[in-house]
PDB file of C-alpha atoms and ligand atoms in Angstrom:
ATOM      1  CA  MET A   1       0.088  -0.254  -0.159  1.00  0.00           C
ATOM      2  CA  GLU A   2       1.321   3.567  -0.747  1.00  0.00           C
ATOM      3  CA  ARG A   3       2.459   5.198   2.495  1.00  0.00           C
ATOM      4  CA  PRO A   4       4.235   8.758   1.012  1.00  0.00           C
ATOM      5  CA  ALA A   5       7.014  10.285   3.280  1.00  0.00           C
ATOM      6  CA  TRP A   6       4.075  12.996   4.830  1.00  0.00           C
ATOM      7  CA  ALA A   7       2.600   9.892   6.315  1.00  0.00           C
ATOM      8  CA  PRO A   8       4.108   9.696   9.830  1.00  0.00           C
ATOM      9  CA  PRO A   9       4.879   6.815  11.391  1.00  0.00           C
ATOM     10  CA  GLY A  10       2.877   4.553  13.378  1.00  0.00           C
ATOM     11  CA  ILE A  11      -0.650   5.298  11.863  1.00  0.00           C
ATOM     12  CA  ASP A  12      -2.811   2.709  10.516  1.00  0.00           C
ATOM     13  CA  ILE A  13      -2.910   3.464   6.413  1.00  0.00           C
ATOM     14  CA  SER A  14      -5.178   0.927   5.737  1.00  0.00           C
ATOM     15  CA  VAL A  15      -8.172   2.894   8.071  1.00  0.00           C
ATOM     16  CA  PRO A  16     -10.016   5.671   6.625  1.00  0.00           C
ATOM     17  CA  SER A  17      -9.129   8.969   8.548  1.00  0.00           C
ATOM     18  CA  VAL A  18     -12.396  12.005   9.618  1.00  0.00           C
ATOM     19  CA  SER A  19      -9.361  14.796   8.679  1.00  0.00           C
ATOM     20  CA  ARG A  20      -8.077  12.688   5.816  1.00  0.00           C
ATOM     21  CA  ILE A  21     -11.718  12.354   4.524  1.00  0.00           C
ATOM     22  CA  TYR A  22     -11.876  16.583   4.806  1.00  0.00           C
ATOM     23  CA  ASP A  23      -9.354  16.979   3.238  1.00  0.00           C
ATOM     24  CA  TYR A  24     -10.584  15.048   0.195  1.00  0.00           C
ATOM     25  CA  TYR A  25     -13.855  16.542   0.306  1.00  0.00           C
ATOM     26  CA  LEU A  26     -11.648  19.858  -0.336  1.00  0.00           C
ATOM     27  CA  GLY A  27     -10.047  19.137  -2.825  1.00  0.00           C
ATOM     28  CA  GLY A  28      -7.041  18.612  -1.133  1.00  0.00           C
ATOM     29  CA  SER A  29      -3.850  15.651  -1.136  1.00  0.00           C
ATOM     30  CA  HIS A  30      -3.501  14.162   1.996  1.00  0.00           C
ATOM     31  CA  ASN A  31      -5.934  10.798   1.798  1.00  0.00           C
ATOM     32  CA  PHE A  32      -5.291   7.256   0.746  1.00  0.00           C
ATOM     33  CA  GLU A  33      -7.387   5.031  -1.161  1.00  0.00           C
ATOM     34  CA  VAL A  34      -8.855   4.100   1.534  1.00  0.00           C
ATOM     35  CA  ASP A  35      -9.813   7.756   2.417  1.00  0.00           C
ATOM     36  CA  ARG A  36     -11.540   8.130  -0.857  1.00  0.00           C
ATOM     37  CA  GLN A  37     -13.301   4.774  -1.225  1.00  0.00           C
ATOM     38  CA  ALA A  38     -15.496   6.165   2.775  1.00  0.00           C
ATOM     39  CA  ALA A  39     -15.983   9.490   1.119  1.00  0.00           C
ATOM     40  CA  ARG A  40     -17.384   8.604  -2.450  1.00  0.00           C
ATOM     41  CA  ARG A  41     -19.593   6.006   0.420  1.00  0.00           C
ATOM     42  CA  ALA A  42     -20.785   7.944   1.758  1.00  0.00           C
ATOM     43  CA  MET A  43     -21.296  10.894  -1.080  1.00  0.00           C
ATOM     44  CA  GLU A  44     -23.549   8.050  -2.994  1.00  0.00           C
ATOM     45  CA  PHE A  45     -26.693   8.935   0.204  1.00  0.00           C
ATOM     46  CA  MET A  46     -25.209  12.934  -0.471  1.00  0.00           C
ATOM     47  CA  PRO A  47     -23.380  14.011  -3.206  1.00  0.00           C
ATOM     48  CA  GLY A  48     -23.663  17.878  -1.784  1.00  0.00           C
ATOM     49  CA  LEU A  49     -20.906  16.701   0.808  1.00  0.00           C
ATOM     50  CA  PRO A  50     -17.919  18.532  -0.669  1.00  0.00           C
ATOM     51  CA  LYS A  51     -20.856  22.130  -0.730  1.00  0.00           C
ATOM     52  CA  ILE A  52     -21.412  21.470   2.912  1.00  0.00           C
ATOM     53  CA  MET A  53     -17.872  21.464   3.605  1.00  0.00           C
ATOM     54  CA  GLN A  54     -17.131  24.097   1.717  1.00  0.00           C
ATOM     55  CA  ALA A  55     -19.295  26.379   2.982  1.00  0.00           C
ATOM     56  CA  ASN A  56     -18.294  25.827   6.281  1.00  0.00           C
ATOM     57  CA  ARG A  57     -14.446  26.438   5.268  1.00  0.00           C
ATOM     58  CA  ALA A  58     -15.703  29.930   4.069  1.00  0.00           C
ATOM     59  CA  PHE A  59     -18.518  30.290   7.210  1.00  0.00           C
ATOM     60  CA  MET A  60     -15.604  29.763   9.437  1.00  0.00           C
ATOM     61  CA  ARG A  61     -13.397  32.551   7.024  1.00  0.00           C
ATOM     62  CA  ARG A  62     -16.009  35.255   7.981  1.00  0.00           C
ATOM     63  CA  ALA A  63     -16.454  34.468  11.250  1.00  0.00           C
ATOM     64  CA  VAL A  64     -12.311  35.163  11.260  1.00  0.00           C
ATOM     65  CA  ARG A  65     -12.403  38.127   9.796  1.00  0.00           C
ATOM     66  CA  TYR A  66     -15.606  38.904  12.167  1.00  0.00           C
ATOM     67  CA  ALA A  67     -13.461  38.594  14.882  1.00  0.00           C
ATOM     68  CA  VAL A  68     -11.069  40.479  14.010  1.00  0.00           C
ATOM     69  CA  GLY A  69     -12.694  43.159  13.207  1.00  0.00           C
ATOM     70  CA  GLN A  70     -14.172  42.779  17.043  1.00  0.00           C
ATOM     71  CA  GLY A  71     -10.748  42.735  18.331  1.00  0.00           C
ATOM     72  CA  VAL A  72     -10.133  39.629  18.857  1.00  0.00           C
ATOM     73  CA  THR A  73      -6.872  38.490  17.552  1.00  0.00           C
ATOM     74  CA  GLN A  74      -6.338  34.976  19.836  1.00  0.00           C
ATOM     75  CA  PHE A  75      -7.468  31.339  17.878  1.00  0.00           C
ATOM     76  CA  LEU A  76      -8.126  28.349  20.096  1.00  0.00           C
ATOM     77  CA  ASP A  77      -9.046  26.611  17.030  1.00  0.00           C
ATOM     78  CA  ILE A  78      -9.544  23.438  18.113  1.00  0.00           C
ATOM     79  CA  GLY A  79     -10.471  20.271  15.618  1.00  0.00           C
ATOM     80  CA  SER A  80      -8.369  22.225  13.344  1.00  0.00           C
ATOM     81  CA  GLY A  81      -7.906  20.008  10.266  1.00  0.00           C
ATOM     82  CA  ILE A  82      -5.240  19.338   7.800  1.00  0.00           C
ATOM     83  CA  PRO A  83      -4.442  22.524   6.487  1.00  0.00           C
ATOM     84  CA  THR A  84      -5.765  23.666   3.570  1.00  0.00           C
ATOM     85  CA  PHE A  85      -6.654  27.223   1.371  1.00  0.00           C
ATOM     86  CA  GLY A  86      -7.146  29.815   3.999  1.00  0.00           C
ATOM     87  CA  ASN A  87      -6.308  28.346   7.301  1.00  0.00           C
ATOM     88  CA  VAL A  88      -7.534  30.328  10.034  1.00  0.00           C
ATOM     89  CA  HIS A  89      -3.646  32.173  11.118  1.00  0.00           C
ATOM     90  CA  GLU A  90      -3.448  33.099   7.085  1.00  0.00           C
ATOM     91  CA  ILE A  91      -7.051  34.832   7.320  1.00  0.00           C
ATOM     92  CA  ALA A  92      -6.879  35.973  11.167  1.00  0.00           C
ATOM     93  CA  ARG A  93      -3.344  37.575   9.847  1.00  0.00           C
ATOM     94  CA  ALA A  94      -4.869  38.997   6.098  1.00  0.00           C
ATOM     95  CA  ALA A  95      -7.243  41.424   8.669  1.00  0.00           C
ATOM     96  CA  SER A  96      -3.901  41.452  11.395  1.00  0.00           C
ATOM     97  CA  PRO A  97      -0.921  41.523  11.228  1.00  0.00           C
ATOM     98  CA  GLU A  98      -0.177  40.101  15.279  1.00  0.00           C
ATOM     99  CA  ALA A  99      -2.410  37.607  15.253  1.00  0.00           C
ATOM    100  CA  ARG A 100      -1.264  34.984  16.878  1.00  0.00           C
ATOM    101  CA  VAL A 101      -3.281  31.326  16.885  1.00  0.00           C
ATOM    102  CA  VAL A 102      -2.863  27.367  18.459  1.00  0.00           C
ATOM    103  CA  TYR A 103      -3.909  25.151  16.795  1.00  0.00           C
ATOM    104  CA  VAL A 104      -4.958  20.885  18.305  1.00  0.00           C
ATOM    105  CA  ASP A 105      -6.165  18.247  16.101  1.00  0.00           C
ATOM    106  CA  HIS A 106      -6.057  14.775  17.601  1.00  0.00           C
ATOM    107  CA  ASP A 107      -5.794  13.966  14.015  1.00  0.00           C
ATOM    108  CA  PRO A 108      -1.660  12.000  13.916  1.00  0.00           C
ATOM    109  CA  VAL A 109      -1.633  13.478   9.433  1.00  0.00           C
ATOM    110  CA  ALA A 110      -3.546  16.354  10.062  1.00  0.00           C
ATOM    111  CA  VAL A 111      -0.838  17.326  13.443  1.00  0.00           C
ATOM    112  CA  ALA A 112       2.832  15.952  11.233  1.00  0.00           C
ATOM    113  CA  HIS A 113       1.027  18.352   8.045  1.00  0.00           C
ATOM    114  CA  SER A 114       0.679  21.452  10.851  1.00  0.00           C
ATOM    115  CA  ARG A 115       3.315  21.128  11.592  1.00  0.00           C
ATOM    116  CA  ALA A 116       5.561  21.462   8.942  1.00  0.00           C
ATOM    117  CA  VAL A 117       3.425  24.628   7.325  1.00  0.00           C
ATOM    118  CA  LEU A 118       4.243  26.076  11.104  1.00  0.00           C
ATOM    119  CA  ALA A 119       7.354  25.463  11.347  1.00  0.00           C
ATOM    120  CA  GLY A 120       9.920  29.419  12.188  1.00  0.00           C
ATOM    121  CA  ASP A 121       6.669  30.219  12.175  1.00  0.00           C
ATOM    122  CA  ASP A 122       6.554  31.761  16.370  1.00  0.00           C
ATOM    123  CA  ARG A 123       2.995  33.088  16.500  1.00  0.00           C
ATOM    124  CA  ALA A 124       1.228  29.699  15.222  1.00  0.00           C
ATOM    125  CA  ASP A 125       1.217  25.845  16.656  1.00  0.00           C
ATOM    126  CA  ILE A 126      -0.252  22.933  17.083  1.00  0.00           C
ATOM    127  CA  VAL A 127      -1.155  21.049  19.600  1.00  0.00           C
ATOM    128  CA  ALA A 128      -1.250  17.112  19.318  1.00  0.00           C
ATOM    129  CA  ALA A 129      -5.002  16.574  21.426  1.00  0.00           C
ATOM    130  CA  ASP A 130      -8.387  15.286  21.935  1.00  0.00           C
ATOM    131  CA  LEU A 131     -11.162  18.245  22.513  1.00  0.00           C
ATOM    132  CA  ARG A 132     -12.845  15.282  25.073  1.00  0.00           C
ATOM    133  CA  LYS A 133      -9.334  16.652  27.842  1.00  0.00           C
ATOM    134  CA  PRO A 134     -10.037  20.426  27.641  1.00  0.00           C
ATOM    135  CA  GLN A 135      -7.791  20.453  30.941  1.00  0.00           C
ATOM    136  CA  GLU A 136      -5.057  18.821  29.106  1.00  0.00           C
ATOM    137  CA  ILE A 137      -5.487  21.687  26.321  1.00  0.00           C
ATOM    138  CA  LEU A 138      -5.489  24.430  28.454  1.00  0.00           C
ATOM    139  CA  ALA A 139      -2.562  23.179  29.724  1.00  0.00           C
ATOM    140  CA  ALA A 140      -0.376  23.158  26.656  1.00  0.00           C
ATOM    141  CA  PRO A 141       2.861  24.841  26.828  1.00  0.00           C
ATOM    142  CA  GLU A 142       2.067  26.320  23.373  1.00  0.00           C
ATOM    143  CA  VAL A 143      -1.377  27.220  24.644  1.00  0.00           C
ATOM    144  CA  GLY A 144       0.761  29.132  27.818  1.00  0.00           C
ATOM    145  CA  ARG A 145       3.095  30.664  25.165  1.00  0.00           C
ATOM    146  CA  LEU A 146       0.962  31.782  22.130  1.00  0.00           C
ATOM    147  CA  LEU A 147      -2.024  32.623  24.129  1.00  0.00           C
ATOM    148  CA  ASP A 148      -3.207  35.564  27.060  1.00  0.00           C
ATOM    149  CA  LEU A 149      -6.336  33.861  28.426  1.00  0.00           C
ATOM    150  CA  SER A 150      -6.864  37.034  30.712  1.00  0.00           C
ATOM    151  CA  ARG A 151      -7.825  38.922  26.939  1.00  0.00           C
ATOM    152  CA  PRO A 152     -10.674  37.609  24.515  1.00  0.00           C
ATOM    153  CA  VAL A 153      -9.761  34.694  22.234  1.00  0.00           C
ATOM    154  CA  ALA A 154     -11.828  33.591  20.138  1.00  0.00           C
ATOM    155  CA  LEU A 155     -12.492  29.832  20.015  1.00  0.00           C
ATOM    156  CA  LEU A 156     -12.992  27.571  16.886  1.00  0.00           C
ATOM    157  CA  LEU A 157     -14.926  24.183  17.081  1.00  0.00           C
ATOM    158  CA  VAL A 158     -15.892  24.668  13.403  1.00  0.00           C
ATOM    159  CA  ALA A 159     -17.163  21.034  11.846  1.00  0.00           C
ATOM    160  CA  VAL A 160     -15.659  18.807  15.191  1.00  0.00           C
ATOM    161  CA  LEU A 161     -18.085  18.985  18.031  1.00  0.00           C
ATOM    162  CA  HIS A 162     -20.518  16.547  15.624  1.00  0.00           C
ATOM    163  CA  PHE A 163     -17.807  13.861  15.933  1.00  0.00           C
ATOM    164  CA  LEU A 164     -17.824  14.181  20.510  1.00  0.00           C
ATOM    165  CA  GLU A 165     -21.024  11.196  20.724  1.00  0.00           C
ATOM    166  CA  ASP A 166     -23.439  12.313  24.337  1.00  0.00           C
ATOM    167  CA  ALA A 167     -21.354  10.079  26.001  1.00  0.00           C
ATOM    168  CA  ASP A 168     -18.224  11.604  25.185  1.00  0.00           C
ATOM    169  CA  ASP A 169     -20.537  14.506  27.341  1.00  0.00           C
ATOM    170  CA  PRO A 170     -19.972  16.986  24.568  1.00  0.00           C
ATOM    171  CA  TYR A 171     -21.650  20.340  26.161  1.00  0.00           C
ATOM    172  CA  ALA A 172     -19.123  20.329  29.029  1.00  0.00           C
ATOM    173  CA  ALA A 173     -16.174  20.068  27.409  1.00  0.00           C
ATOM    174  CA  VAL A 174     -17.068  23.025  25.330  1.00  0.00           C
ATOM    175  CA  ALA A 175     -18.152  24.095  29.458  1.00  0.00           C
ATOM    176  CA  GLY A 176     -14.464  23.246  30.528  1.00  0.00           C
ATOM    177  CA  LEU A 177     -13.341  25.077  27.438  1.00  0.00           C
ATOM    178  CA  ARG A 178     -16.139  28.560  28.344  1.00  0.00           C
ATOM    179  CA  ASP A 179     -14.007  28.853  31.751  1.00  0.00           C
ATOM    180  CA  ALA A 180     -11.530  29.640  30.915  1.00  0.00           C
ATOM    181  CA  LEU A 181     -11.685  32.335  28.067  1.00  0.00           C
ATOM    182  CA  ALA A 182     -12.260  36.385  29.177  1.00  0.00           C
ATOM    183  CA  PRO A 183     -14.985  37.968  29.396  1.00  0.00           C
ATOM    184  CA  GLY A 184     -15.395  38.874  25.534  1.00  0.00           C
ATOM    185  CA  SER A 185     -13.902  35.993  23.857  1.00  0.00           C
ATOM    186  CA  LEU A 186     -16.247  34.230  21.126  1.00  0.00           C
ATOM    187  CA  LEU A 187     -16.705  31.156  20.719  1.00  0.00           C
ATOM    188  CA  VAL A 188     -16.839  29.901  16.564  1.00  0.00           C
ATOM    189  CA  LEU A 189     -19.284  26.666  15.762  1.00  0.00           C
ATOM    190  CA  THR A 190     -20.829  25.532  13.100  1.00  0.00           C
ATOM    191  CA  HIS A 191     -22.325  21.377  13.700  1.00  0.00           C
ATOM    192  CA  ALA A 192     -24.186  18.785  11.347  1.00  0.00           C
ATOM    193  CA  SER A 193     -27.882  18.197  11.393  1.00  0.00           C
ATOM    194  CA  TYR A 194     -30.592  16.810   9.887  1.00  0.00           C
ATOM    195  CA  GLU A 195     -32.078  20.454   9.688  1.00  0.00           C
ATOM    196  CA  GLY A 196     -31.667  21.976   6.270  1.00  0.00           C
ATOM    197  CA  ILE A 197     -30.333  18.471   4.507  1.00  0.00           C
ATOM    198  CA  PRO A 198     -32.289  18.128   1.149  1.00  0.00           C
ATOM    199  CA  LEU A 199     -33.003  14.812   1.248  1.00  0.00           C
ATOM    200  CA  THR A 200     -34.674  12.432   3.810  1.00  0.00           C
ATOM    201  CA  GLU A 201     -34.082  12.113   6.681  1.00  0.00           C
ATOM    202  CA  GLU A 202     -33.130   7.545   5.827  1.00  0.00           C
ATOM    203  CA  VAL A 203     -31.005   8.431   2.078  1.00  0.00           C
ATOM    204  CA  ALA A 204     -28.631  11.259   5.008  1.00  0.00           C
ATOM    205  CA  ALA A 205     -28.623   8.406   7.928  1.00  0.00           C
ATOM    206  CA  GLY A 206     -26.324   5.978   5.318  1.00  0.00           C
ATOM    207  CA  THR A 207     -24.199   8.636   5.964  1.00  0.00           C
ATOM    208  CA  VAL A 208     -23.708   8.699   9.212  1.00  0.00           C
ATOM    209  CA  GLY A 209     -23.196   5.183   8.631  1.00  0.00           C
ATOM    210  CA  VAL A 210     -20.227   5.231   6.683  1.00  0.00           C
ATOM    211  CA  TYR A 211     -18.408   7.098   9.801  1.00  0.00           C
ATOM    212  CA  ARG A 212     -19.567   4.036  12.583  1.00  0.00           C
ATOM    213  CA  ASP A 213     -17.679   2.727   9.912  1.00  0.00           C
ATOM    214  CA  ILE A 214     -14.930   3.934  10.783  1.00  0.00           C
ATOM    215  CA  ARG A 215     -15.485   4.223  14.262  1.00  0.00           C
ATOM    216  CA  ASN A 216     -16.200   7.351  14.222  1.00  0.00           C
ATOM    217  CA  PRO A 217     -19.573   8.229  14.702  1.00  0.00           C
ATOM    218  CA  LEU A 218     -21.043  11.829  12.493  1.00  0.00           C
ATOM    219  CA  VAL A 219     -23.328  12.813  15.200  1.00  0.00           C
ATOM    220  CA  MET A 220     -26.512  14.964  13.172  1.00  0.00           C
ATOM    221  CA  ARG A 221     -28.265  17.647  16.119  1.00  0.00           C
ATOM    222  CA  SER A 222     -31.188  19.746  16.287  1.00  0.00           C
ATOM    223  CA  GLY A 223     -30.500  23.241  15.787  1.00  0.00           C
ATOM    224  CA  ALA A 224     -32.098  23.418  19.592  1.00  0.00           C
ATOM    225  CA  GLU A 225     -29.677  21.173  20.621  1.00  0.00           C
ATOM    226  CA  ILE A 226     -26.486  22.678  19.159  1.00  0.00           C
ATOM    227  CA  THR A 227     -28.388  26.189  20.304  1.00  0.00           C
ATOM    228  CA  ARG A 228     -27.964  24.625  23.634  1.00  0.00           C
ATOM    229  CA  PHE A 229     -23.204  24.716  23.057  1.00  0.00           C
ATOM    230  CA  PHE A 230     -23.459  28.274  23.084  1.00  0.00           C
ATOM    231  CA  ASP A 231     -24.552  28.227  27.011  1.00  0.00           C
ATOM    232  CA  GLY A 232     -23.240  31.264  29.381  1.00  0.00           C
ATOM    233  CA  PHE A 233     -22.326  32.988  25.271  1.00  0.00           C
ATOM    234  CA  GLU A 234     -25.052  35.521  23.381  1.00  0.00           C
ATOM    235  CA  LEU A 235     -25.514  34.571  20.444  1.00  0.00           C
ATOM    236  CA  VAL A 236     -24.308  37.433  17.460  1.00  0.00           C
ATOM    237  CA  GLU A 237     -26.621  38.531  15.632  1.00  0.00           C
ATOM    238  CA  PRO A 238     -28.397  36.613  12.880  1.00  0.00           C
ATOM    239  CA  GLY A 239     -27.105  33.609  15.939  1.00  0.00           C
ATOM    240  CA  VAL A 240     -27.116  29.712  14.788  1.00  0.00           C
ATOM    241  CA  VAL A 241     -28.264  29.833  11.183  1.00  0.00           C
ATOM    242  CA  ALA A 242     -28.053  28.194   8.157  1.00  0.00           C
ATOM    243  CA  MET A 243     -23.831  28.143   6.840  1.00  0.00           C
ATOM    244  CA  PRO A 244     -24.460  31.233   4.237  1.00  0.00           C
ATOM    245  CA  ASN A 245     -27.491  32.433   6.017  1.00  0.00           C
ATOM    246  CA  TRP A 246     -23.925  33.890   8.705  1.00  0.00           C
ATOM    247  CA  ARG A 247     -24.076  37.456   7.801  1.00  0.00           C
ATOM    248  CA  PRO A 248     -23.446  36.917   3.812  1.00  0.00           C
ATOM    249  CA  ASP A 249     -20.506  39.126   2.379  1.00  0.00           C
ATOM    250  CA  GLY A 250     -20.936  38.412  -1.274  1.00  0.00           C
ATOM    251  CA  ALA A 251     -17.215  37.634  -2.971  1.00  0.00           C
ATOM    252  CA  SER A 252     -14.755  37.199   0.318  1.00  0.00           C
ATOM    253  CA  GLY A 253     -14.282  33.316   0.247  1.00  0.00           C
ATOM    254  CA  ALA A 254     -12.826  33.621  -3.663  1.00  0.00           C
ATOM    255  CA  ALA A 255      -9.746  36.351  -2.346  1.00  0.00           C
ATOM    256  CA  ASP A 256      -9.062  33.061  -0.248  1.00  0.00           C
ATOM    257  CA  GLY A 257      -9.081  30.791  -3.439  1.00  0.00           C
ATOM    258  CA  GLU A 258     -11.552  28.773  -2.685  1.00  0.00           C
ATOM    259  CA  ALA A 259     -14.855  28.571  -4.400  1.00  0.00           C
ATOM    260  CA  ALA A 260     -17.210  32.349  -3.517  1.00  0.00           C
ATOM    261  CA  ASP A 261     -19.217  32.447  -0.407  1.00  0.00           C
ATOM    262  CA  GLY A 262     -22.004  33.554  -2.856  1.00  0.00           C
ATOM    263  CA  GLU A 263     -21.307  30.593  -5.457  1.00  0.00           C
ATOM    264  CA  ALA A 264     -21.918  27.613  -2.377  1.00  0.00           C
ATOM    265  CA  ALA A 265     -24.933  29.758  -1.051  1.00  0.00           C
ATOM    266  CA  GLU A 266     -26.582  28.236  -5.149  1.00  0.00           C
ATOM    267  CA  ASP A 267     -26.250  24.038  -3.404  1.00  0.00           C
ATOM    268  CA  PRO A 268     -29.318  23.401  -1.406  1.00  0.00           C
ATOM    269  CA  TYR A 269     -26.178  21.585   0.327  1.00  0.00           C
ATOM    270  CA  ALA A 270     -24.999  24.381   1.360  1.00  0.00           C
ATOM    271  CA  PHE A 271     -28.073  24.827   3.664  1.00  0.00           C
ATOM    272  CA  SER A 272     -27.233  22.053   6.086  1.00  0.00           C
ATOM    273  CA  GLY A 273     -26.158  22.517   9.707  1.00  0.00           C
ATOM    274  CA  PHE A 274     -25.440  25.393  12.250  1.00  0.00           C
ATOM    275  CA  GLY A 275     -23.658  28.093  12.178  1.00  0.00           C
ATOM    276  CA  GLY A 276     -23.328  30.306  14.529  1.00  0.00           C
ATOM    277  CA  VAL A 277     -20.952  32.508  16.923  1.00  0.00           C
ATOM    278  CA  GLY A 278     -21.379  33.811  20.627  1.00  0.00           C
ATOM    279  CA  ARG A 279     -19.242  36.503  22.507  1.00  0.00           C
ATOM    280  CA  LYS A 280     -18.634  35.475  26.385  1.00  0.00           C
ATOM    281  CA  ALA A 281     -20.323  38.127  28.384  1.00  0.00           C
TER     282      ALA A 281
HETATM  283  C1  SAM B   1     -14.309  17.517   9.404  1.00  0.00           C
HETATM  284  S1  SAM B   1     -12.749  18.355   9.955  1.00  0.00           S
HETATM  285  C2  SAM B   1     -12.516  20.365   9.826  1.00  0.00           C
HETATM  286  C3  SAM B   1     -11.666  20.731  10.152  1.00  0.00           C
HETATM  287  C4  SAM B   1     -12.066  22.127  10.617  1.00  0.00           C
HETATM  288  N1  SAM B   1     -11.580  22.832  12.421  1.00  0.00           N
HETATM  289  C5  SAM B   1     -12.693  22.852   9.434  1.00  0.00           C
HETATM  290  O1  SAM B   1     -13.708  23.137  10.035  1.00  0.00           O
HETATM  291  O2  SAM B   1     -11.939  23.391   7.890  1.00  0.00           O
HETATM  292  C6  SAM B   1     -12.663  18.114  11.711  1.00  0.00           C
HETATM  293  C7  SAM B   1     -11.353  17.566  12.755  1.00  0.00           C
HETATM  294  O3  SAM B   1     -11.446  16.946  14.190  1.00  0.00           O
HETATM  295  C8  SAM B   1     -10.529  16.289  14.180  1.00  0.00           C
HETATM  296  N2  SAM B   1     -11.110  15.553  16.431  1.00  0.00           N
HETATM  297  C9  SAM B   1     -12.673  14.755  15.560  1.00  0.00           C
HETATM  298  N3  SAM B   1     -12.591  14.607  17.620  1.00  0.00           N
HETATM  299  C10 SAM B   1     -11.716  15.272  17.281  1.00  0.00           C
HETATM  300  C11 SAM B   1     -11.207  15.497  18.543  1.00  0.00           C
HETATM  301  N4  SAM B   1     -12.291  14.397  19.799  1.00  0.00           N
HETATM  302  N5  SAM B   1     -10.269  16.138  19.424  1.00  0.00           N
HETATM  303  C12 SAM B   1      -9.451  16.810  18.329  1.00  0.00           C
HETATM  304  N6  SAM B   1      -9.654  17.054  17.107  1.00  0.00           N
HETATM  305  C13 SAM B   1     -10.351  15.864  16.993  1.00  0.00           C
HETATM  306  C14 SAM B   1     -10.522  15.682  13.083  1.00  0.00           C
HETATM  307  O4  SAM B   1      -8.790  14.812  13.413  1.00  0.00           O
HETATM  308  C15 SAM B   1     -10.307  17.139  11.959  1.00  0.00           C
HETATM  309  O5  SAM B   1      -8.959  16.372  11.477  1.00  0.00           O
END
């Protein structure tokens, strides 16, 4: 089986990974045939999956620019994934050169590739850690070195909470992070849902089954359940909405080399799931 130089030693390349499947959907090159097969199987049920991913990235870029516009230039991006076009540190620095970013992921390929991309960067780093253990993230030396938690931070939980099962207590994980953040900090979140998907729930469940088969269950939550993640935050207008509807700004995505927000927004799949931003009082 192929094992390219960028694959860190010790990873099992016969098992698909969430981050490499996502990389494939976004047109990246850090994925294996097993990942592509799983992605194609998921797309048999939900052919518009890449449109959802593009809408997710476009939302993230707008939210990062919004944060910088609010004077928040420190970012903690958990479940950051394999670096692709328009990473958080690139978007944030285009808006504010002093922006600092700590990325966190538990996937070895995401961590190794982030480390390579960030080599020599003294204002951005990557931590190998698990969202289910927020105290370990907060105690990471990279967080202490790069982020001043006495000042507002933008906490990004973008397309990651739906990989935490209820038994993992995702609400406690978010609360643990929230309690460590200064007032004025922002929570930037997107989450998969059956709400908004232009398919019946039975058909969409086929995609959920693909993720279950690779032992990374995708947990669809309702809009109300997703809104609960913002407990302790005040929702910024327009609230928790379909991703293209969160402060759309026309062609902003095009500047970052990805599909323009307007383009993704034409596809009904882009309106699946939810995104929102909250501010800690
Ligand atoms: C769909 S990707 C999203 C990447 C990026 N946030 C974005 O929206 O473009 C989900 C990422 O979350 C990571 N992830 C899943 N569960 C995690 C956990 N418990 N702790 C840390 N990272 C996790 C995966 O490895 C993957 O890289």
